[in-house]
XYZ file of C-alpha atoms in Angstrom:
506
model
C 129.036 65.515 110.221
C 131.171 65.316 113.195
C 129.897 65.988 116.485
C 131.817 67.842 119.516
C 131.782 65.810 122.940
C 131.965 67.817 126.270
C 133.697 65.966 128.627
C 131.487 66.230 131.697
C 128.209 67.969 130.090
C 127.710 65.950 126.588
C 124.022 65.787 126.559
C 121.687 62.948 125.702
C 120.415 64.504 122.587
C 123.973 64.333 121.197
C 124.603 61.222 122.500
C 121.594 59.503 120.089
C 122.441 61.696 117.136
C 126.001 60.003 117.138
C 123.964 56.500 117.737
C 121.643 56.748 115.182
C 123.026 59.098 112.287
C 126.421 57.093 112.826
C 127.955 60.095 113.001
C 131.748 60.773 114.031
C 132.823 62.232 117.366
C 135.770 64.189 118.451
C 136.824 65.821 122.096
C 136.635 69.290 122.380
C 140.448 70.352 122.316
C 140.275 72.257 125.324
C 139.980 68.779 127.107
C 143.633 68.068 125.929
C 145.585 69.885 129.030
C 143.749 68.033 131.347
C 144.500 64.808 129.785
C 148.373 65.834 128.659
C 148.431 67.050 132.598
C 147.572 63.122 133.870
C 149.630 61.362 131.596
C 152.753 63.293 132.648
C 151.645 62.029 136.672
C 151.032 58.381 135.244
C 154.796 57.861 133.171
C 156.127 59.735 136.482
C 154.415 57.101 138.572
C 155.373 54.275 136.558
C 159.041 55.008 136.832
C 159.059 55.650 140.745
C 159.436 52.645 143.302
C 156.331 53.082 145.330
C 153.608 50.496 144.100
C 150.713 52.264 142.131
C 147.960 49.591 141.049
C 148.043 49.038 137.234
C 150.565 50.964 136.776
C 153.866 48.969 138.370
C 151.806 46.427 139.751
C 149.609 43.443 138.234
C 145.697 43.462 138.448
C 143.168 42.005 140.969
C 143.971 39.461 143.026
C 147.820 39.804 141.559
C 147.878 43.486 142.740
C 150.617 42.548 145.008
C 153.106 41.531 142.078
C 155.526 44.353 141.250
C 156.235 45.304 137.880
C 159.494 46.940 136.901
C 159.404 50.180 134.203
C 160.620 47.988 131.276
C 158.080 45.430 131.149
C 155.566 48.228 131.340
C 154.033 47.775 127.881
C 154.181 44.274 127.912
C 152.132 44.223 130.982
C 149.429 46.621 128.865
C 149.439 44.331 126.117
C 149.194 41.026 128.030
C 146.365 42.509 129.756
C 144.424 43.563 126.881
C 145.215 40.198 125.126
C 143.975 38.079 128.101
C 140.993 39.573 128.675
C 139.620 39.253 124.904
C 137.412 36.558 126.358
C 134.090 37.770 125.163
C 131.184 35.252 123.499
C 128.264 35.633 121.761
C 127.237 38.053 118.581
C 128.579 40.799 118.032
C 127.410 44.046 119.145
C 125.380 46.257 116.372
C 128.019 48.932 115.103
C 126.327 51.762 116.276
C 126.193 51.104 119.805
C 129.940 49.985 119.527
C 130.650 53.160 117.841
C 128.646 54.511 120.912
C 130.815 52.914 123.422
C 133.727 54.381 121.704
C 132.570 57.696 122.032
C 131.999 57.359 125.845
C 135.082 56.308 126.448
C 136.355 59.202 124.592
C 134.351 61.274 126.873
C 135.540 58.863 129.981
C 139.311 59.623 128.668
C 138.424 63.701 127.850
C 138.016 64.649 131.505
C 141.957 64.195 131.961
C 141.517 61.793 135.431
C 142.998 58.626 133.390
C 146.399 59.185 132.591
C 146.401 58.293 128.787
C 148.574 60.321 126.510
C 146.412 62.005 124.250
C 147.458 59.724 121.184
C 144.980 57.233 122.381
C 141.874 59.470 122.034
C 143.253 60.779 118.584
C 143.135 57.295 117.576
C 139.233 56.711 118.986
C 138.682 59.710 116.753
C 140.282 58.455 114.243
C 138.469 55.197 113.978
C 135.172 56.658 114.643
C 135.998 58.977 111.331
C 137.362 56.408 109.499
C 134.892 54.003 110.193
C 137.096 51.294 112.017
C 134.785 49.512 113.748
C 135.798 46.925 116.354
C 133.920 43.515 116.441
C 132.837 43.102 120.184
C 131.068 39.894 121.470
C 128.241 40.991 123.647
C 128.318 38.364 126.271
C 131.253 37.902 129.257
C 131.222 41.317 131.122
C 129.566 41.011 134.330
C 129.720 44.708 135.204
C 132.206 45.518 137.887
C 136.160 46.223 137.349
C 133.817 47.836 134.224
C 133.162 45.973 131.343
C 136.817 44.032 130.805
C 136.288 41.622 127.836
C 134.058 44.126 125.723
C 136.012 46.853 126.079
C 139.058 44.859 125.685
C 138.073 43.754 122.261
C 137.490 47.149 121.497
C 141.297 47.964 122.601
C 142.781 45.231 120.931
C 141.909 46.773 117.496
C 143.913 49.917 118.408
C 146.964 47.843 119.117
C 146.695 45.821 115.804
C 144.988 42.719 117.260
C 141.251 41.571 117.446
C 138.789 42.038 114.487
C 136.643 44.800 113.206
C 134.751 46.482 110.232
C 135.692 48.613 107.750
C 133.292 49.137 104.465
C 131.395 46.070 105.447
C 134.019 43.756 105.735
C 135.012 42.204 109.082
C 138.587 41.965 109.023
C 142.165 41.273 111.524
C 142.105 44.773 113.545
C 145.341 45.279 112.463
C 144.146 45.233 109.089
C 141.276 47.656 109.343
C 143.693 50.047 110.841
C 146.166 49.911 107.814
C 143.170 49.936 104.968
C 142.304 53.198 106.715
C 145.211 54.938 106.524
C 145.828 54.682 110.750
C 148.947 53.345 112.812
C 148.192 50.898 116.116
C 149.527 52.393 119.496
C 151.680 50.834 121.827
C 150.021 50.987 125.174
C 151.671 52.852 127.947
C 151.847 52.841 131.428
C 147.790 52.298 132.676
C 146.494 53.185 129.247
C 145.353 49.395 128.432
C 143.810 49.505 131.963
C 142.316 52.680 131.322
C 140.808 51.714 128.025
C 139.083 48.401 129.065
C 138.013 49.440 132.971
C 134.739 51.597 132.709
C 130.984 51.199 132.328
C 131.314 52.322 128.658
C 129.719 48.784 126.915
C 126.875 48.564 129.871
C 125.875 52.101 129.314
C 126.226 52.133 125.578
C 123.703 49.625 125.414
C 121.587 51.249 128.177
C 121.235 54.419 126.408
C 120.250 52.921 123.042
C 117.490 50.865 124.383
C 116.853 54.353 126.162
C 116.435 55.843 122.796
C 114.123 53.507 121.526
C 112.228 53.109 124.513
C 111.160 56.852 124.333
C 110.120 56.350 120.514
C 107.969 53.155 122.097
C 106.470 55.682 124.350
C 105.529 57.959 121.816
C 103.815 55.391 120.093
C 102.401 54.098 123.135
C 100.230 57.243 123.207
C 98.799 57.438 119.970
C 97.899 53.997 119.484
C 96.153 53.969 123.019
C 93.772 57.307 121.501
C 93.214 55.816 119.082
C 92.289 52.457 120.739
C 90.016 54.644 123.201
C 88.073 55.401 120.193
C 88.007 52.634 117.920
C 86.360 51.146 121.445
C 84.198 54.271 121.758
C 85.517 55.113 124.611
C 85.038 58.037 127.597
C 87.706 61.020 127.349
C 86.516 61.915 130.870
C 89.319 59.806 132.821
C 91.518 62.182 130.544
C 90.062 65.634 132.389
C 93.198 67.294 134.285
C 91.807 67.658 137.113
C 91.751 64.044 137.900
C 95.218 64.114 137.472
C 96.748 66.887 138.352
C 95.461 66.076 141.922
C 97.673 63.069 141.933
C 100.139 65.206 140.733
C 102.685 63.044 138.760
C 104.303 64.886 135.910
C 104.433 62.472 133.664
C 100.608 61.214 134.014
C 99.630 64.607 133.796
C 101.262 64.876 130.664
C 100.091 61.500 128.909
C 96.496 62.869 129.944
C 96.648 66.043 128.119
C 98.482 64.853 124.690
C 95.889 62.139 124.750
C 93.370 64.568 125.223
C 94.649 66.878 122.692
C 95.129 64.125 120.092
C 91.209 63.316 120.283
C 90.262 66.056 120.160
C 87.412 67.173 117.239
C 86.285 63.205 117.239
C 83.342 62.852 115.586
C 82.909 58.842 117.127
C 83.716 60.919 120.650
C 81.079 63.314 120.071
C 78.519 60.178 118.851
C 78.427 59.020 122.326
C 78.365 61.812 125.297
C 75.096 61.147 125.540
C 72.695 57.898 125.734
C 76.489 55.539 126.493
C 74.703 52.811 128.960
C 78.772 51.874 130.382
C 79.495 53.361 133.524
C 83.161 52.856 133.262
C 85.887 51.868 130.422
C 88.087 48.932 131.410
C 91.828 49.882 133.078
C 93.407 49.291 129.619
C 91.651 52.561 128.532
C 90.742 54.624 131.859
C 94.259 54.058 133.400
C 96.540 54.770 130.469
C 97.683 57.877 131.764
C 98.639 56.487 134.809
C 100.842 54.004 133.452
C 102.081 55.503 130.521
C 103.057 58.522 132.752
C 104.368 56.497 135.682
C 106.997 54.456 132.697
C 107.805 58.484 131.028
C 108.929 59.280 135.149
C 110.927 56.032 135.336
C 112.575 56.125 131.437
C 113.587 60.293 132.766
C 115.028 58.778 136.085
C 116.707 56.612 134.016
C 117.981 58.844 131.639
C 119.245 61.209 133.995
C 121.596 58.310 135.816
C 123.102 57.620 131.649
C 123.864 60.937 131.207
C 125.810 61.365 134.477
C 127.264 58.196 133.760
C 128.121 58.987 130.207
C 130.073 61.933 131.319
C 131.576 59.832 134.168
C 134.936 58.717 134.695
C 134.879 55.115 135.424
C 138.531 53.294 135.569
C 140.686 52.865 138.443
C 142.845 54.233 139.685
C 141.984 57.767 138.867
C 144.574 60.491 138.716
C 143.794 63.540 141.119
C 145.060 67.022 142.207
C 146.915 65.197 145.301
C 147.832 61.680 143.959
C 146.575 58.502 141.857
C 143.693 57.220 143.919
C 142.292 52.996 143.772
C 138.746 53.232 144.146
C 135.753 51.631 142.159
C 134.137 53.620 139.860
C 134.693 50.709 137.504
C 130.915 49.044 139.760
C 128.495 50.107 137.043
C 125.369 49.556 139.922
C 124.184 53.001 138.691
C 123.846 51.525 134.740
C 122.063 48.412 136.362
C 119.599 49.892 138.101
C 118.657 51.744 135.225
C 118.604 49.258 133.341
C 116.093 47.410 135.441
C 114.056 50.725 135.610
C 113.525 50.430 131.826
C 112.842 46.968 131.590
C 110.105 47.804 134.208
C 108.597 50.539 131.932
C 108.785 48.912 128.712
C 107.332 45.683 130.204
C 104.195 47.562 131.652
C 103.665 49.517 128.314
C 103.335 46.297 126.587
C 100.936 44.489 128.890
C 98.518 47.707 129.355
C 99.099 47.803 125.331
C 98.135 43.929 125.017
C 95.166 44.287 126.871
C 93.950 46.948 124.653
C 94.494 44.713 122.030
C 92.623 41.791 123.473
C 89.772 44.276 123.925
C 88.906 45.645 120.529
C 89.400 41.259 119.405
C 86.534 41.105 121.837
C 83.370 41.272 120.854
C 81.631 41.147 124.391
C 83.546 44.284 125.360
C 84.398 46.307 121.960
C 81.158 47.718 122.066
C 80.012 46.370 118.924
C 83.266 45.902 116.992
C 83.134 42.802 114.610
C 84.507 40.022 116.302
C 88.239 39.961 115.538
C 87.985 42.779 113.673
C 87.283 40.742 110.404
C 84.151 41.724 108.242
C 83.337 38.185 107.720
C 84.179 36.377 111.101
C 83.673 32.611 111.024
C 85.317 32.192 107.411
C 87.653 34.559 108.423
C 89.932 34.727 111.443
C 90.561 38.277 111.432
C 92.968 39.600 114.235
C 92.675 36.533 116.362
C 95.881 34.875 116.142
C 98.309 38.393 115.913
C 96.223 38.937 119.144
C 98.077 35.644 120.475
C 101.430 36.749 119.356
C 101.191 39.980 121.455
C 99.889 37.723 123.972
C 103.240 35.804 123.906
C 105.810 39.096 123.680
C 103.937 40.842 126.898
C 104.579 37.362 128.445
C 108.366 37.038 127.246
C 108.868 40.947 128.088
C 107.123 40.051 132.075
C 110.468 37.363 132.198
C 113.179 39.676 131.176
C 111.855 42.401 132.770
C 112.948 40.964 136.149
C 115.750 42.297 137.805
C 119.348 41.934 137.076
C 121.084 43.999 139.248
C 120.141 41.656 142.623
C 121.806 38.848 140.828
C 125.280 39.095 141.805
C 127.968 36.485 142.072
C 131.494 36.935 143.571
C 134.682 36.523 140.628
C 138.235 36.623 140.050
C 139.088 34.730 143.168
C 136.852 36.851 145.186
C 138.573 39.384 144.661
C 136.070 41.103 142.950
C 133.111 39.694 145.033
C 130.170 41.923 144.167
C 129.060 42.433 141.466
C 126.341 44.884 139.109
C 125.425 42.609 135.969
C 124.876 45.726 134.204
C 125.973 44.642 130.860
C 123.304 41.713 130.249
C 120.641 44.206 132.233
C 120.863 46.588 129.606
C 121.710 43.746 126.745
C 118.140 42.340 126.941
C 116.363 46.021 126.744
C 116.900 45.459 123.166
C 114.551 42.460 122.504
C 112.138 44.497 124.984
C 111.831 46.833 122.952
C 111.547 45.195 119.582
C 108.934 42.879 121.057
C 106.861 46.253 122.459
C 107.062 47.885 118.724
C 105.176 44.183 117.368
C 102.880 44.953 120.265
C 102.637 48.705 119.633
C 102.532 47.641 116.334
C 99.683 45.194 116.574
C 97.735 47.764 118.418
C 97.959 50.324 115.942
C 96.441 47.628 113.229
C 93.628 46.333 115.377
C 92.696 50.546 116.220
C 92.873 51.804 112.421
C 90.266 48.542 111.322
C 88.153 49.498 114.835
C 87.863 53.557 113.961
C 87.459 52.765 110.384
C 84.568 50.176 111.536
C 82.920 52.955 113.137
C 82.088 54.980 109.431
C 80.942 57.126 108.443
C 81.956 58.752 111.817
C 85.298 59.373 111.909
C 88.148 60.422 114.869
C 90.772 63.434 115.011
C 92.080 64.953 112.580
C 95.653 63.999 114.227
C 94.288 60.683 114.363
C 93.199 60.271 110.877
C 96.970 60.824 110.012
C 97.845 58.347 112.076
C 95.557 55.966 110.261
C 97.051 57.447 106.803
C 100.037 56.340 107.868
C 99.420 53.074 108.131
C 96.873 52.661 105.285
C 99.830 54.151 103.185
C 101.892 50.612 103.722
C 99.459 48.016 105.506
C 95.734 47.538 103.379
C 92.667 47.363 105.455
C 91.925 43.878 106.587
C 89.000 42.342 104.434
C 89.462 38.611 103.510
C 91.901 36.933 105.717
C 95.767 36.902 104.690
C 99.085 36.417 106.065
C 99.522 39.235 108.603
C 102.980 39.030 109.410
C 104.280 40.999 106.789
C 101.712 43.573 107.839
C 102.714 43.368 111.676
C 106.386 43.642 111.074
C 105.404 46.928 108.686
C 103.459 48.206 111.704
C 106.545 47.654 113.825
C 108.958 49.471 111.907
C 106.454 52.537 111.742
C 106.284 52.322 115.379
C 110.759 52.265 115.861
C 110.726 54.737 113.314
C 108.822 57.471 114.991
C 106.084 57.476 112.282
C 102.963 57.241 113.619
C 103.983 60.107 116.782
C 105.231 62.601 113.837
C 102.135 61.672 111.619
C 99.704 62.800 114.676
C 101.861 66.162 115.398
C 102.285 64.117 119.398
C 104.113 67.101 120.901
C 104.946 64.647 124.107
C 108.486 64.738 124.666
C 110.364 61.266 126.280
């Protein structure tokens, strides 16, 4: 399957098809005149005598330097070269293959001068399965992401590393063993390639991906935590919230509403229930849940735009080739600290649920720690602790990233976003909210199941069916982390949303 980008209106849907059915990606062809157009402007430029940054000149704080026409690919080369200064592991294929794509898109809109050979050879790669090997750690986010994206570029001139068939390989290599011939940069076109947002928001987008499938999770397991705890469905009733009048509240509300529907352990207890008032974990769900759906849409909305965006410098025009700074990736940072906020709060409210049904002063008559036999057995206690620790971890990279700003290359470029480690650490967010999620979903099945022969929702029950299918009821104590990583994975996979029918959208 190969999948058509839009240069200016590729949507997000299409976006996480590419990411997660590693799919390939190719421009629509009607974005070729556009791009032919600005290339023609850029060679013209390049031969002229007036000084045109990264084009005839040198870059940042050796802007001033002049270069003459025939050292105009060594200039391209040197700079891609030089800035191969990226550390660290290397990023997971898909969101590389990601990044390539948006750059493709970056290149489609025809505003960065490259001939059109270099996006037939990001096609090419992303069909072929050339996969550049791209250290995740030295881009601070402003003049774009340099060293990842120059890694990436360095494989289409036959230098650098990458995958092909599993095996990491000299880039040069991976581009003969698939049949595919490095370029030799032009004028701006090694500028082009490594000056944009395309690593920060690559990585943005696919913790956005996962972070609405943690979400979606987030909502079943918290229904069926309200009634493994026997709790009220009144702090679900829209009116409550549709006088506060948040969209995405309202619409946790009524899928959690919906999903418990029919309960039999509901129904048990209208009438006779001496508590008042649930706890915040379970009365306040909606609010949470729904203020972290508004924030992960805000969010979403600033990737998109900026997945469609042109962000290297300078940009070609109707009237000229104009320096700005598109290249600041401020945008990407900020919503990249608007995730970490959501997926942070998810997991606490989602901890505390756990900590409740573990409880038995407040689980309303729950076994304590969930274990038939507690005393000889230990139950839930310690995988209580563990999501204990990962809401705590998750509070300390959920703070900010893009206030932390430091001034580089000889102040030249003197503020800057820190997008690319912002979005970077969504990743373990999110794999420490599915344990949580995960967790939560064990400690509700053995809480509703406790509560026989009354049983919940029929949505509910499929939930549970889900999990029985893979993770045993807990009887006599055993290892649990096999069974919490199992619960996990059914949580990243989408499995327990689909199993309920959750018709809540991210």
């Amino acid at each position: 399957m190969t999948v058509t980008l839009h240069p200016g209106s590729t949507t997000l849907a299409t976006l996480e098809t590419l990411w997660r059915d590693g799919v390939a990606a190719v421009l629509d062809p009607a974005a070729r005149q556009a791009v032919d157009r600005s290339a023609e402007r850029v060679r013209q430029a390049a031969q002229a005598d007036t000084p045109v940054y990264g084009i005839n000149t040198g870059f940042g704080k050796l802007a001033s330097v002049r270069i003459g026409p025939a050292d105009t690919e060594t200039l391209q080369r040197n700079l891609i070269l030089s800035h191969c200064c990226g550390v660290g592991e290397p990023l997971e294929a898909n969101t590389t293959r990601l990044m390539m794509a948006l750059k493709l898109l970056s290149l489609g809109r025809g505003a960065s001068g490259v001939r059109w050979e270099i996006c037939a050879l990001l096609e090419a790669m992303l069909a072929k399965g050339v996969t550049p090997v791209v250290p995740v750690q030295g881009s601070v986010g402003a003049s774009g992401d340099l060293a990842p994206l120059a890694h990436m570029t360095a494989v289409m001139i036959g230098e650098g590393e990458a995958v092909l068939n599993g095996e990491r390989m000299p880039g040069g290599a991976a581009l003969t063993a698939a049949g595919l011939t490095p370029v030799v940069l032009g004028p701006k076109e090694g500028l082009a390639l490594i000056n944009g947002t395309q690593f920060s928001t690559a990585c943005a987008l696919a913790a956005l991906f996962d972070a609405g499938r943690m979400l979606r999770a987030s909502v079943v397991v918290s229904a069926l935590s309200t009634d493994a705890i026997m709790g009220s469905t009144q702090p679900l009733r829209p009116e409550i919230h549709e006088l506060r009048g948040h969209v995405g509240q309202i619409d946790v509300a009524a899928e959690m509403s919906r999903l418990m529907d029919g309960s039999a352990i509901r129904e048990s207890h209208r009438e006779g229930d001496t508590r008042v008032q649930d706890p915040y974990c379970i009365r306040c769900q909606p609010q949470v849940a729904g203020a972290a759906r508004d924030l992960m849409r805000f969010a979403g909305r600033t990737l998109q735009i900026e997945a469609n965006a042109v962000t290297d410098n300078p940009l070609v025009v109707e009237d000229g080739i104009l320096s700005g700074g598109n290249f600041h990736a401020e945008p990407v940072a900020f919503a990249a600290d608007m995730l970490a906020l959501a997926l942070s709060e998810i997991g606490a409210i989602a901890q505390r649920r756990v900590a409740l049904m573990v409880d038995p002063t407040l689980s309303f008559d729950l076994p304590p720690f969930l274990t038939p036999a507690p005393g000889l057995n230990s139950g839930y206690m310690i995988a209580e602790v563990t999501t204990a620790a990962l809401m705590s971890e998750n509070k300390h990279l959920a703070h900010p990233c893009s206030t932390d700003s430091t001034p580089t290359s000889a102040n030249q470029e003197d503020h800057v976003s820190m997008a690319a480690h912002g979005a970077r650490r969504l990743a373990r967010m999110n794999a420490n909210l599915s344990v949580i999620l995960g967790v939560e979903a064990l400690c509700a099945a053995q809480g509703v199941e406790a509560r026989a022969p009354l049983l919940t929702s029929d949505p509910l029950q499929s939930a549970i069916a889900t999990i029985r299918a893979e993770v045993p009821r807990l009887g006599q104590d055993r290892a649990l982390a096999p069974d919490m990583e199992i619960a996990a994975r059914l949580v990243r996979d989408d499995a327990l949303a689909i199993a309920a029918g959750l018709e809540l959208t991210p």
